[in-house]
Coordinates of C-alpha atoms and ligand atoms in Angstrom, one line a residue:
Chain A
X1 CA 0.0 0.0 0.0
X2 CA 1.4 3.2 -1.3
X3 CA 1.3 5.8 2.0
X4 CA 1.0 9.5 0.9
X5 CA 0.9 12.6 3.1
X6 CA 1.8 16.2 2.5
X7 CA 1.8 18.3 -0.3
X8 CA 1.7 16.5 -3.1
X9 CA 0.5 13.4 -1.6
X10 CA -2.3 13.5 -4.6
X11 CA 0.9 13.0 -7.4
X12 CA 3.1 10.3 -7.9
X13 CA 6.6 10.6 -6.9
X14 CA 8.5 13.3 -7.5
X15 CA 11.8 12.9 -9.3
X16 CA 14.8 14.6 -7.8
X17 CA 14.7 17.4 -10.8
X18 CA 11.4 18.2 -9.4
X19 CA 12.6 18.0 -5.9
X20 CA 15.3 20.2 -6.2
X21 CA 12.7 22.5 -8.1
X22 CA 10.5 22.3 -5.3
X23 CA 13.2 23.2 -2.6
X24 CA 14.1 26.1 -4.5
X25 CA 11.1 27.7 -4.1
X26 CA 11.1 27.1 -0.7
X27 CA 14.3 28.6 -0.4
X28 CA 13.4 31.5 -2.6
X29 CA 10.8 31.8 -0.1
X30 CA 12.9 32.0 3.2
X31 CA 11.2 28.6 4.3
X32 CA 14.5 26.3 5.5
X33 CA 14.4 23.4 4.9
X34 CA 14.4 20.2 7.2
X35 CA 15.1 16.4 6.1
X36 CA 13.4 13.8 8.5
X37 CA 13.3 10.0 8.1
X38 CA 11.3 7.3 9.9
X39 CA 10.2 3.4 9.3
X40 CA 7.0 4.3 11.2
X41 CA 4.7 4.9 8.8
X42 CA 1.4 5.6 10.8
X43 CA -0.4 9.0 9.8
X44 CA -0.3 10.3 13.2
X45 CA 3.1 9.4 13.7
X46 CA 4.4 13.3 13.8
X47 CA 8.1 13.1 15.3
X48 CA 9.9 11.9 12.5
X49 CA 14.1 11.5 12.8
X50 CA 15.7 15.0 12.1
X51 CA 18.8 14.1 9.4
X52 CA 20.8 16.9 10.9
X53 CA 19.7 20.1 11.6
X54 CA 16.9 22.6 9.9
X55 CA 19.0 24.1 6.8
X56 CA 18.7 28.5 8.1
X57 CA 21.3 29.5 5.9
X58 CA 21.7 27.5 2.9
X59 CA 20.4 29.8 -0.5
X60 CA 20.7 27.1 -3.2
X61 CA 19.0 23.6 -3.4
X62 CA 22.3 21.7 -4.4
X63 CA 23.1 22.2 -0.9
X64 CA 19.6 20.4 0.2
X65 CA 20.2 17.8 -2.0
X66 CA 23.6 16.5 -0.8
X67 CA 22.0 16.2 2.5
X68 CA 18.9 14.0 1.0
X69 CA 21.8 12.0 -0.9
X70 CA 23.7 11.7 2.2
X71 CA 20.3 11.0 4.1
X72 CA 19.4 7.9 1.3
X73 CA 22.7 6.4 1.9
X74 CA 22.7 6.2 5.5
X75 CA 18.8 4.9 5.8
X76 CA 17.9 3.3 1.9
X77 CA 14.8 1.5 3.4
X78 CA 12.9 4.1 5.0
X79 CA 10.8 6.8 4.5
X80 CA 12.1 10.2 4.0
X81 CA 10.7 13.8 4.1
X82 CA 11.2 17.2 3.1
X83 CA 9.7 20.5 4.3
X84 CA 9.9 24.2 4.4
X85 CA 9.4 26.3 7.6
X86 CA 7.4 29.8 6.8
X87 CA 8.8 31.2 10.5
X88 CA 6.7 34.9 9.3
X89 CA 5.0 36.2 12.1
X90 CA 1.3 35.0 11.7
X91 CA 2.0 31.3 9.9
X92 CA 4.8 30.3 11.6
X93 CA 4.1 26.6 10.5
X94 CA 5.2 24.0 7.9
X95 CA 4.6 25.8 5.0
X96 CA 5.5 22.4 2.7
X97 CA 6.3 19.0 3.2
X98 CA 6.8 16.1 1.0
X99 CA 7.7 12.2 0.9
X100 CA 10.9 12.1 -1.1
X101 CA 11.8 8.4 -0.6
X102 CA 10.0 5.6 0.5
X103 CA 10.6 1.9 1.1
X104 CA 10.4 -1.1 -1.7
X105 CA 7.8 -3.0 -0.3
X106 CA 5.0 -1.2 1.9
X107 CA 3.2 -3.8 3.7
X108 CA 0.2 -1.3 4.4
X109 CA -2.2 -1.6 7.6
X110 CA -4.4 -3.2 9.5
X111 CA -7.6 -2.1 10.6
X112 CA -8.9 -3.3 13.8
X113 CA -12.0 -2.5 15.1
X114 CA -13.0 -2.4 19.0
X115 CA -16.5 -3.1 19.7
X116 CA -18.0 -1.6 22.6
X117 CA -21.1 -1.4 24.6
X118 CA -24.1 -0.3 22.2
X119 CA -22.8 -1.4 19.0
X120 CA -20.3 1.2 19.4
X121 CA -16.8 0.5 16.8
X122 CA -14.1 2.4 17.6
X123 CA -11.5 1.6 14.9
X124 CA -7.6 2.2 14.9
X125 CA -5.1 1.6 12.4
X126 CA -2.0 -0.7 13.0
X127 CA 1.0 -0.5 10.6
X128 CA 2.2 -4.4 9.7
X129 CA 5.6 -2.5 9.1
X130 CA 5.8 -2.0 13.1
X131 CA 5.1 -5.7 14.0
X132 CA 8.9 -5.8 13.7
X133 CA 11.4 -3.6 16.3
X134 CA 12.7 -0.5 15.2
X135 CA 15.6 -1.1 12.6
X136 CA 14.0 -3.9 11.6
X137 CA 11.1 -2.5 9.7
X138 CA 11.9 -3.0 5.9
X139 CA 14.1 -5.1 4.2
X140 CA 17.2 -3.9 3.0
X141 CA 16.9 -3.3 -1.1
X142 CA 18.7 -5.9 -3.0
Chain B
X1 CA 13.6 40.3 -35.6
X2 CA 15.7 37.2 -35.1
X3 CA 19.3 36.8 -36.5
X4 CA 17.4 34.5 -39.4
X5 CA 15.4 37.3 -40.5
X6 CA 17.9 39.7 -40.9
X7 CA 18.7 40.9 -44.1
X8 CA 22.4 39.4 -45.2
X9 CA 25.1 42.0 -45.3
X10 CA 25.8 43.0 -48.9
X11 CA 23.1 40.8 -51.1
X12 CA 25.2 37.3 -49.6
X13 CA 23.3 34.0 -50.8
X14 CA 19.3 34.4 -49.0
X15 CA 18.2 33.5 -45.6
X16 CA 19.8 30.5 -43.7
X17 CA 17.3 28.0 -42.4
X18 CA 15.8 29.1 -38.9
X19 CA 17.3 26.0 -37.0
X20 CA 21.5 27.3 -38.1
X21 CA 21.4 30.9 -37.9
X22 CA 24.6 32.6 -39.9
X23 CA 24.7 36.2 -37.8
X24 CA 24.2 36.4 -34.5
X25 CA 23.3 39.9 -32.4
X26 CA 25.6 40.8 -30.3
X27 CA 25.0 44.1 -29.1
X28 CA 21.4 42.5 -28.4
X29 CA 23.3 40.2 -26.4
X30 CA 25.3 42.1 -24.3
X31 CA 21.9 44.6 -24.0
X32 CA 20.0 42.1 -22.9
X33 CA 21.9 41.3 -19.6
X34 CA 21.9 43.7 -16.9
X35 CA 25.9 43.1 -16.6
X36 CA 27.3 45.5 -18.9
X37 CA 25.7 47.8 -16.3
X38 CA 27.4 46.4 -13.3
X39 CA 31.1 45.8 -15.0
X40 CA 30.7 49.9 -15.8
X41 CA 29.9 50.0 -12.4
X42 CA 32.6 48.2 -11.2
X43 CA 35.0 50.3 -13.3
X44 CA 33.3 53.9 -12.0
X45 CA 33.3 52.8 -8.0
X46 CA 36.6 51.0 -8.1
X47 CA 39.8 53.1 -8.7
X48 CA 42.6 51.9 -9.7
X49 CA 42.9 48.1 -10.2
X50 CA 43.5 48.2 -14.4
X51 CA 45.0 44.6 -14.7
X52 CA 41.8 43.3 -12.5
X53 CA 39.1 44.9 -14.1
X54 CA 40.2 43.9 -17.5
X55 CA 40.1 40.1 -16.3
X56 CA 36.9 40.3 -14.6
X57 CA 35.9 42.1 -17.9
X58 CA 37.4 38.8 -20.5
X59 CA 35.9 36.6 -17.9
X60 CA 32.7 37.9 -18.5
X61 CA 32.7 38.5 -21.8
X62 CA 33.5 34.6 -22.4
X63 CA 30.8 33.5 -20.4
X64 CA 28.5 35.8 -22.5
X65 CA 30.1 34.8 -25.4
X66 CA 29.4 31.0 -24.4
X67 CA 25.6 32.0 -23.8
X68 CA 25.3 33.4 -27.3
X69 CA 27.4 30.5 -28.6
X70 CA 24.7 28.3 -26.9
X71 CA 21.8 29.9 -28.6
X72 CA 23.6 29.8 -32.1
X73 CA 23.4 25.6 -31.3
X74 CA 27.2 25.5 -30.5
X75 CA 28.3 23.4 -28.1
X76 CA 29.6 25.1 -24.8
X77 CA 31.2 23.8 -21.9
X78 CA 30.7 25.0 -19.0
X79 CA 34.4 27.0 -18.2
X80 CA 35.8 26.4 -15.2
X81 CA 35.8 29.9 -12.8
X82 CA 37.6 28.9 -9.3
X83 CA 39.8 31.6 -9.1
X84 CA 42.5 33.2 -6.8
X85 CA 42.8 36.6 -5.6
X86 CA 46.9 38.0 -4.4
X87 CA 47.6 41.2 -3.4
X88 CA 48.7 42.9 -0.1
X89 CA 46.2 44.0 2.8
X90 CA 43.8 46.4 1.9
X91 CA 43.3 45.9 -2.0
X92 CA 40.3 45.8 -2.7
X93 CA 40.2 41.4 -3.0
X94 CA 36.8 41.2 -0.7
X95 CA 35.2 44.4 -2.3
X96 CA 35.8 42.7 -5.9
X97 CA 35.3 39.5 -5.1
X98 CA 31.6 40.6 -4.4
X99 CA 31.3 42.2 -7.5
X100 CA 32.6 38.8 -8.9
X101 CA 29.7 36.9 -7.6
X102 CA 26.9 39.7 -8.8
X103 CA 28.3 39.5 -12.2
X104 CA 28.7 35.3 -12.5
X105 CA 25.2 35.9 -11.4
X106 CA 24.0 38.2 -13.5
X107 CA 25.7 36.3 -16.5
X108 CA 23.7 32.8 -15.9
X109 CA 27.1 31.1 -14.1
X110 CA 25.9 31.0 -10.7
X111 CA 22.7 30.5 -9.7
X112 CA 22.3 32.6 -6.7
X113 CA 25.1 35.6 -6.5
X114 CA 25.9 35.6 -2.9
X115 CA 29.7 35.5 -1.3
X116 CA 30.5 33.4 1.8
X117 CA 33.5 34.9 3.6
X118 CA 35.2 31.6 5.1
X119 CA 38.9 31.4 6.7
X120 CA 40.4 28.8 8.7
X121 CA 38.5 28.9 12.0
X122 CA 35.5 28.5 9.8
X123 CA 36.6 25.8 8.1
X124 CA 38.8 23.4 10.0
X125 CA 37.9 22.1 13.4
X126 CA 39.4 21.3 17.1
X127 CA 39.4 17.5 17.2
X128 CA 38.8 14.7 15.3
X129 CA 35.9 14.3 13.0
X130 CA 34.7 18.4 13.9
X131 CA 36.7 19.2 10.4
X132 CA 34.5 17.6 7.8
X133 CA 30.9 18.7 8.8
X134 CA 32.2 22.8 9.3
X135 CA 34.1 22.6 5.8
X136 CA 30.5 20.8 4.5
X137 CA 28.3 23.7 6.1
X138 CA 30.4 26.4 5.0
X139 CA 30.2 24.7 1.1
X140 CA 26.4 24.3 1.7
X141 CA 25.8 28.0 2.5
X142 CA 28.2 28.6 -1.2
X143 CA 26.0 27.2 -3.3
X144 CA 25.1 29.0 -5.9
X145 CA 27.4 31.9 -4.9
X146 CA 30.9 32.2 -4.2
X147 CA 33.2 30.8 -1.5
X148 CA 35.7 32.9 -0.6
X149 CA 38.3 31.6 1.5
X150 CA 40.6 34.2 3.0
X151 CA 44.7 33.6 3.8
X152 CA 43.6 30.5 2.3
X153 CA 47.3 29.4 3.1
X154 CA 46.6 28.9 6.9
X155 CA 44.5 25.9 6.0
X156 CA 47.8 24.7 5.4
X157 CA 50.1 23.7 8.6
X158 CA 53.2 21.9 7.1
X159 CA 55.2 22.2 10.5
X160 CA 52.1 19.9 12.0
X161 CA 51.2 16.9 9.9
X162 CA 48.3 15.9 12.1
X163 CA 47.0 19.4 11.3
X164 CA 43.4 19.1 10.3
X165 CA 43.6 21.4 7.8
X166 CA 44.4 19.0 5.5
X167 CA 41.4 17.5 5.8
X168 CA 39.8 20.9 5.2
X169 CA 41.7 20.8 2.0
X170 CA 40.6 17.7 0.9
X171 CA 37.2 18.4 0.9
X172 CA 37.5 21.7 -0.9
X173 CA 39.2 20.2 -3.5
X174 CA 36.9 17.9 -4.0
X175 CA 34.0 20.2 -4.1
X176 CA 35.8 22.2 -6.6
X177 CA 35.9 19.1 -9.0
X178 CA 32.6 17.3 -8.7
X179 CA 30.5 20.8 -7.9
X180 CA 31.5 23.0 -10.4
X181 CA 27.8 23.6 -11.3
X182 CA 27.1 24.5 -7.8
X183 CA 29.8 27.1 -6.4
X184 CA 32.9 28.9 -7.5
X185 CA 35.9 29.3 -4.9
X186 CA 38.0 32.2 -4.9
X187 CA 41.1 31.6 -2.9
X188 CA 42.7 35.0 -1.4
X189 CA 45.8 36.2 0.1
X190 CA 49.2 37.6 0.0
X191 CA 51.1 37.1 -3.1
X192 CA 54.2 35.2 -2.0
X193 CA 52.5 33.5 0.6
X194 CA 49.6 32.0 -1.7
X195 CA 52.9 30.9 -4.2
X196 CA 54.1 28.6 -1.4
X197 CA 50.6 27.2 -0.7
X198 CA 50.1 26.6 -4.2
X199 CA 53.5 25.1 -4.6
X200 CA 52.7 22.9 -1.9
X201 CA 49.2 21.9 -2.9
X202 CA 49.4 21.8 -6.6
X203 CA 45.8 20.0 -6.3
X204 CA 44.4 23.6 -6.0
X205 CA 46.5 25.5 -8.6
X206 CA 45.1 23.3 -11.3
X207 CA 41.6 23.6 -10.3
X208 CA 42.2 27.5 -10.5
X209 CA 41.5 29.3 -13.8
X210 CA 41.9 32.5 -12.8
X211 CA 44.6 34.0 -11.1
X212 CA 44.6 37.5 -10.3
X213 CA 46.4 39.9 -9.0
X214 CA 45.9 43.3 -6.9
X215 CA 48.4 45.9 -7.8
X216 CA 49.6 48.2 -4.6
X217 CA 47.6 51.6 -5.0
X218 CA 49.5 54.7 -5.7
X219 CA 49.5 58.0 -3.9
X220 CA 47.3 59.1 -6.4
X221 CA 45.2 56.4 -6.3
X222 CA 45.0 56.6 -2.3
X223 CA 44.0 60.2 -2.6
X224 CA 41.3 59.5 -5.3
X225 CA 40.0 56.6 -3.5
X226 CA 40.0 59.1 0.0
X227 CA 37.7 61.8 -1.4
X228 CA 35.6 59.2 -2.7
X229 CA 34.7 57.8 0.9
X230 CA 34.7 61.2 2.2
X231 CA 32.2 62.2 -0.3
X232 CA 30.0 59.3 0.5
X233 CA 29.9 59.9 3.9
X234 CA 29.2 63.4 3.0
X235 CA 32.1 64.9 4.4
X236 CA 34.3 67.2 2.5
X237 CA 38.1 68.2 2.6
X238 CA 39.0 72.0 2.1
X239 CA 42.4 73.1 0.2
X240 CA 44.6 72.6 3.7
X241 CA 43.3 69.3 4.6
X242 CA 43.4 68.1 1.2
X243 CA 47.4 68.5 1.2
X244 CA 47.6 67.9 4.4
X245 CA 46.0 64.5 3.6
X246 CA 48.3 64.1 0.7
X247 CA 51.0 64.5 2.9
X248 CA 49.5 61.7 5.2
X249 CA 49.1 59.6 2.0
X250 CA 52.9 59.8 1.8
X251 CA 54.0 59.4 5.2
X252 CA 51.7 57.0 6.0
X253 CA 52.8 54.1 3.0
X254 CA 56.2 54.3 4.1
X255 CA 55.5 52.9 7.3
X256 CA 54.5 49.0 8.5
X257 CA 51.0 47.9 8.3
X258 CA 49.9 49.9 6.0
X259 CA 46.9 48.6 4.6
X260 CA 46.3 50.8 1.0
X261 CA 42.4 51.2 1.0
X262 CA 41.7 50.0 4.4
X263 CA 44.2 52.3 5.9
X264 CA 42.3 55.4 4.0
X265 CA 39.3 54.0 5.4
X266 CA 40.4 53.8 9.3
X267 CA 42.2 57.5 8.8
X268 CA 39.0 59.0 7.7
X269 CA 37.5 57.4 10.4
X270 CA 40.2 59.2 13.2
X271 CA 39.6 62.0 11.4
X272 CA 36.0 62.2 11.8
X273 CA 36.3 61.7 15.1
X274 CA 39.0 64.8 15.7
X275 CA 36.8 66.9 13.7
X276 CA 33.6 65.7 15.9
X277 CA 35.6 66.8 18.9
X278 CA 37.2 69.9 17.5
X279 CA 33.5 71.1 17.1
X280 CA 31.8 70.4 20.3
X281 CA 34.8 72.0 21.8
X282 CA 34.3 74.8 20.5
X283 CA 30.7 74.9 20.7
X284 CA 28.2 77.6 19.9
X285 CA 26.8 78.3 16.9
X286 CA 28.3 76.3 13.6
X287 CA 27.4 76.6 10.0
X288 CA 26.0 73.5 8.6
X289 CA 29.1 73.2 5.8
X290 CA 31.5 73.4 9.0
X291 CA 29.5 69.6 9.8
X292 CA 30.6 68.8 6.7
X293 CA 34.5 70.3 5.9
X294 CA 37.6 68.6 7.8
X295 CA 40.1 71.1 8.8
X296 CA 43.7 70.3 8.1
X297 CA 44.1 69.9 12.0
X298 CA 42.1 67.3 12.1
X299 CA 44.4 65.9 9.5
X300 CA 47.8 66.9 11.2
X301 CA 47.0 65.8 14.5
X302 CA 47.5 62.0 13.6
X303 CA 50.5 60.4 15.2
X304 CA 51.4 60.2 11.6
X305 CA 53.1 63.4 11.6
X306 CA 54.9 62.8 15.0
X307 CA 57.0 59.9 14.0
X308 CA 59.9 60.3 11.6
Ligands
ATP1 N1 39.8 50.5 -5.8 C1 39.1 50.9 -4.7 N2 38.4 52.0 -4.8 C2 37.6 52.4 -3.7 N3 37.6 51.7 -2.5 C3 38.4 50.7 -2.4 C4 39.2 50.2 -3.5 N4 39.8 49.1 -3.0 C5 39.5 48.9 -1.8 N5 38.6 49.8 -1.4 C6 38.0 49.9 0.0 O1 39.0 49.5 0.9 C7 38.6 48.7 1.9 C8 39.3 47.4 2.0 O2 39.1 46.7 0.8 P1 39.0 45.1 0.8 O3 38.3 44.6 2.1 O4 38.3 44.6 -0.4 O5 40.5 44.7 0.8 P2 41.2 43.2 0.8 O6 42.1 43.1 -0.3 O7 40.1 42.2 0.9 O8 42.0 43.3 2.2 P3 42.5 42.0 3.1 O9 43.5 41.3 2.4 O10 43.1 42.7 4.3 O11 41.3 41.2 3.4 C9 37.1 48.6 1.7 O12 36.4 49.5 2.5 C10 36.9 49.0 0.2 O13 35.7 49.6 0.0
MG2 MG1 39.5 40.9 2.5

C-alpha cells in the first residue's frame, strides 16, 4: 500500500529534478528546509528523525540535495521527508512538506475494530511495518 | 527580428534556415543582460585596479560569449571559474570578489550571486571528526554563490602533519571538481605567501582558472579613493586638509602595516572623530558646511606626523 501525506500526496513521486525544483522555491521563499526519516509509517506518527539540523542559511537547493543524498545512503529502506518552515510572524508553521523516498515494499495496515457497549466500533489503524522492532522494519533493497 | 530574418550584409546568398542561424546579435546580447551595467559599475566605483578589471571584464565576456554561442546551437562547456585573488592587505580582493559573484550571477554562471567569507577557523575544526561537517556547512551555505576563502594558506600547517587542515583541503578540492555547477571558490591572500601554498598543494592550482592579482595603489590612487569615501559619507576636505592629507598619503605608505584602501578608510575614520571633537569643543553656533568640511588639524593631528 502506497502511503501518501503532505503536499503533493495526490501525485506520484517526484523525481529529484522536481525536488530540487520544489526546494528552491522554498528557499526563494525564506522557508529552510528540514530532512526527516522514519520506518513508522502511521499517519499520526508526527516526530519523524531529524537528518541533521533545519538548513537557516543554505540559498541554493544543491546544498539540500547532498544532504537527502547523504540521508538515502545512510537509511535506503525508510521513509524520508522534506519540508519548508514559513517562520513569518502570523504562519509560523510548515509551509511544505513532502515524501521524497519511500521503502520497496509497503506492507500497508491493519484495521482493527474495538466493539464496545451499544454497538459502538471504535477503529484504529495498526501498521504491519511496526510488528517488527525498530531497525527492523523494511528489508534492506537488493 | 531574429538573426534568421535579418537581411544578409551586402546581397550574400538568402536567408539561412531558422534551426542554423549565420549572424548572431551581439549588441542584443550584451543589452539584454543587466551586466554591462554592473562591470561599468565596477569600473566607475573601483579606482585603480586596471590589470583586474580587464580580467573580470574577458571573464565575463566569455561567459557571454558561451551564452550566445549556446543559442547559435554550438556546443559550450561550461568553463571552469575557481579563481585566486593576491595582493597585499587592503586591495580591494573582498570588495571585488563581491562584484565577482553579482556579475557570474548576472551572466547565468551562478545560480544565486551571494559570497560566503570563510577562513580557517570557519573551516577546519578542534578534534577529530569536527573538520568535515564545518568545511560541509560552509560549502552548503556557497552554493550557488561564491566561496571565498581568505589567507587561504593557513588551512595549510606543514610544520604539524596531524593538522586538520588537510582535511579541510581535501574536501575543498573535491568540491571544486565534482560541484562545479554548484559554487565557484575564490582563494585569497598575499602574493608570496599564496605561491608557497600553491606550490605545496598543486591540487588547487590546477583547479584555479583564474589567477589575479591586486596591484599596490598609488598615492594618487589613495588620494582619489579618500575623497571618494569622504564624499559618500558626506564629508568634504578644504584646500589645507586636502594637502595635508596628501601629505598623510605619503608618510603614511612608508611605514609598516599599511593597509592601502583599508588604511584610508580607518584615517578618515580618526579624522571624523578629531573633527567631531574639535567642534563640540568649540561649541556655539556652527554653520552646517562646518559639519561637513575637515580642517587640516584634524588631518595633522595623527601620530602620523609625530614619528619620523
Ligand atoms: N579600488 C578601490 N576603490 C575604492 N575603494 C576601495 C578600493 N579598493 C578597496 N577599497 C576599499 O578599501 C577597503 C578594503 O578593501 P577590501 O576589504 O576589499 O581589501 P582586501 O584586499 O580584501 O583586504 P585584506 O587582504 O586585508 O582582506 C574597503 O572598505 C573597500 O571599500
Ligand atoms: Mg579581505
Amino acid at each position: 500500500m502506497r502511503v501518501t501525506q503532505g503536499t503533493f500526496s495526490f501525485l506520484p513521486d517526484l523525481t529529484d529534478d522536481e525536488i530540487r525544483a520544489q526546494v528552491q522555491y522554498c528557499l526563494d521563499h525564506d522557508w529552510p528546509i528540514s530532512i526527516e526519516w522514519t520506518d513508522d509509517p502511521h499517519p499520526r506518527n508526527y516526530y519523524w528523525e531529524m537528518w541533521g539540523n533545519p538548513m537557516f542559511d543554505v540559498k541554493d537547493a544543491a546544498a539540500v540535495m547532498l544532504e537527502l543524498a547523504a540521508c538515502r545512503r545512510a537509511h535506503p529502506e525508510v521513509y524520508v521527508r522534506v519540508s519548508g518552515y514559513d517562520r513569518r510572524l502570523g504562519r509560523q508553521t510548515t509551509a511544505i512538506s513532502f515524501i521524497v523516498q519511500r521503502p520497496a515494499e509497503e506492507p500497508g495496515f491493519r484495521l482493527v475494530r474495538e466493539e464496545g457497549a451499544d454497538r459502538q466500533v471504535r477503529y484504529s489503524t495498526i501498521a504491519y511495518a511496526t510488528d517488527k522492532p525498530a531497525g527492523q522494519r523494511y528489508a534492506p533493497r537488493t | 527580428m531574429t538573426a534568421a530574418e535579418r537581411p544578409t550584409p551586402e546581397g550574400g546568398p538568402g536567408a539561412a534556415a531558422p534551426e542554423a542561424p549565420l549572424y548572431v546579435d551581439l549588441d542584443a546580447a550584451i543589452r539584454e543582460t543587466p551586466v554591462a551595467e554592473a562591470l561599468a559599475q565596477l569600473e566607475d566605483d573601483l579606482i585603480g585596479l586596471r590589470p583586474v578589471k580587464e580580467r573580470v571584464r574577458e571573464i565575463a565576456g566569455l561567459l557571454l560569449l558561451g551564452k550566445v554561442r549556446e543559442r547559435a546551437g554550438l556546443q559550450t562547456e561550461r568553463p571552469t571559474l575557481h579563481m585566486s585573488f593576491t595582493g597585499r592587505p587592503g586591495t580591494g580582493k573582498t570588495t571585488v570578489a563581491m562584484r565577482m559573484a553579482r556579475i557570474l550571477h548576472l551572466l547565468g554562471y551562478v545560480r544565486k550571486g551571494h559570497l560566503v567569507v570563510a577562513t580557517r577557523d570557519d573551516l577546519v575544526g578542534q578534534y577529530v571528526g569536527h573538520t568535515a561537517p564545518k568545511t560541509k556547512e560552509v560549502v552548503k551555505r556557497a552554493m550557488g554563490g561564491v566561496l571565498f576563502i581568505d589567507e587561504a594558506y593557513y588551512l595549510y600547517r606543514p610544520e604539524n602533519e596531524r593538522d586538520y587542515g588537510q582535511e579541510a583541503i581535501e574536501m575543498l578540492l573535491q568540491v571544486m571538481e565534482n560541484h562545479r555547477e554548484d559554487l565557484v571558490v575564490i582563494l585569497a591572500g598575499y602574493g608570496d605567501r599564496m605561491d608557497t601554498f600553491f606550490r605545496s598543494n598543486p591540487g588547487f592550482h590546477s583547479r584555479i582558472a583564474h589567477h589575479l592579482e591586486f596591484p599596490d595603489y598609488s598615492a594618487d590612487e589613495l588620494m582619489t579613493i579618500a575623497e571618494g569615501m569622504v564624499a559618500q559619507q558626506q564629508y568634504r576636505f578644504d584646500d589645507g586638509s586636502r594637502a595635508a592629507f596628501r601629505e598623510y598619503i605619503a608618510r603614511r605608505m612608508r611605514q609598516p602595516h599599511f593597509a592601502n584602501a583599508r588604511s584610508m578608510r580607518n584615517a578618515i575614520d580618526r579624522i571624523k572623530l578629531r573633527q567631531a571633537s574639535r567642534l563640540l569643543a568649540s561649541a556655539g553656533r556652527v554653520a552646517v558646511d562646518e559639519l561637513r568640511r575637515i580642517d587640516a588639524a584634524d588631518v595633522r593631528a595623527s601620530r602620523v606626523f609625530r614619528e619620523e
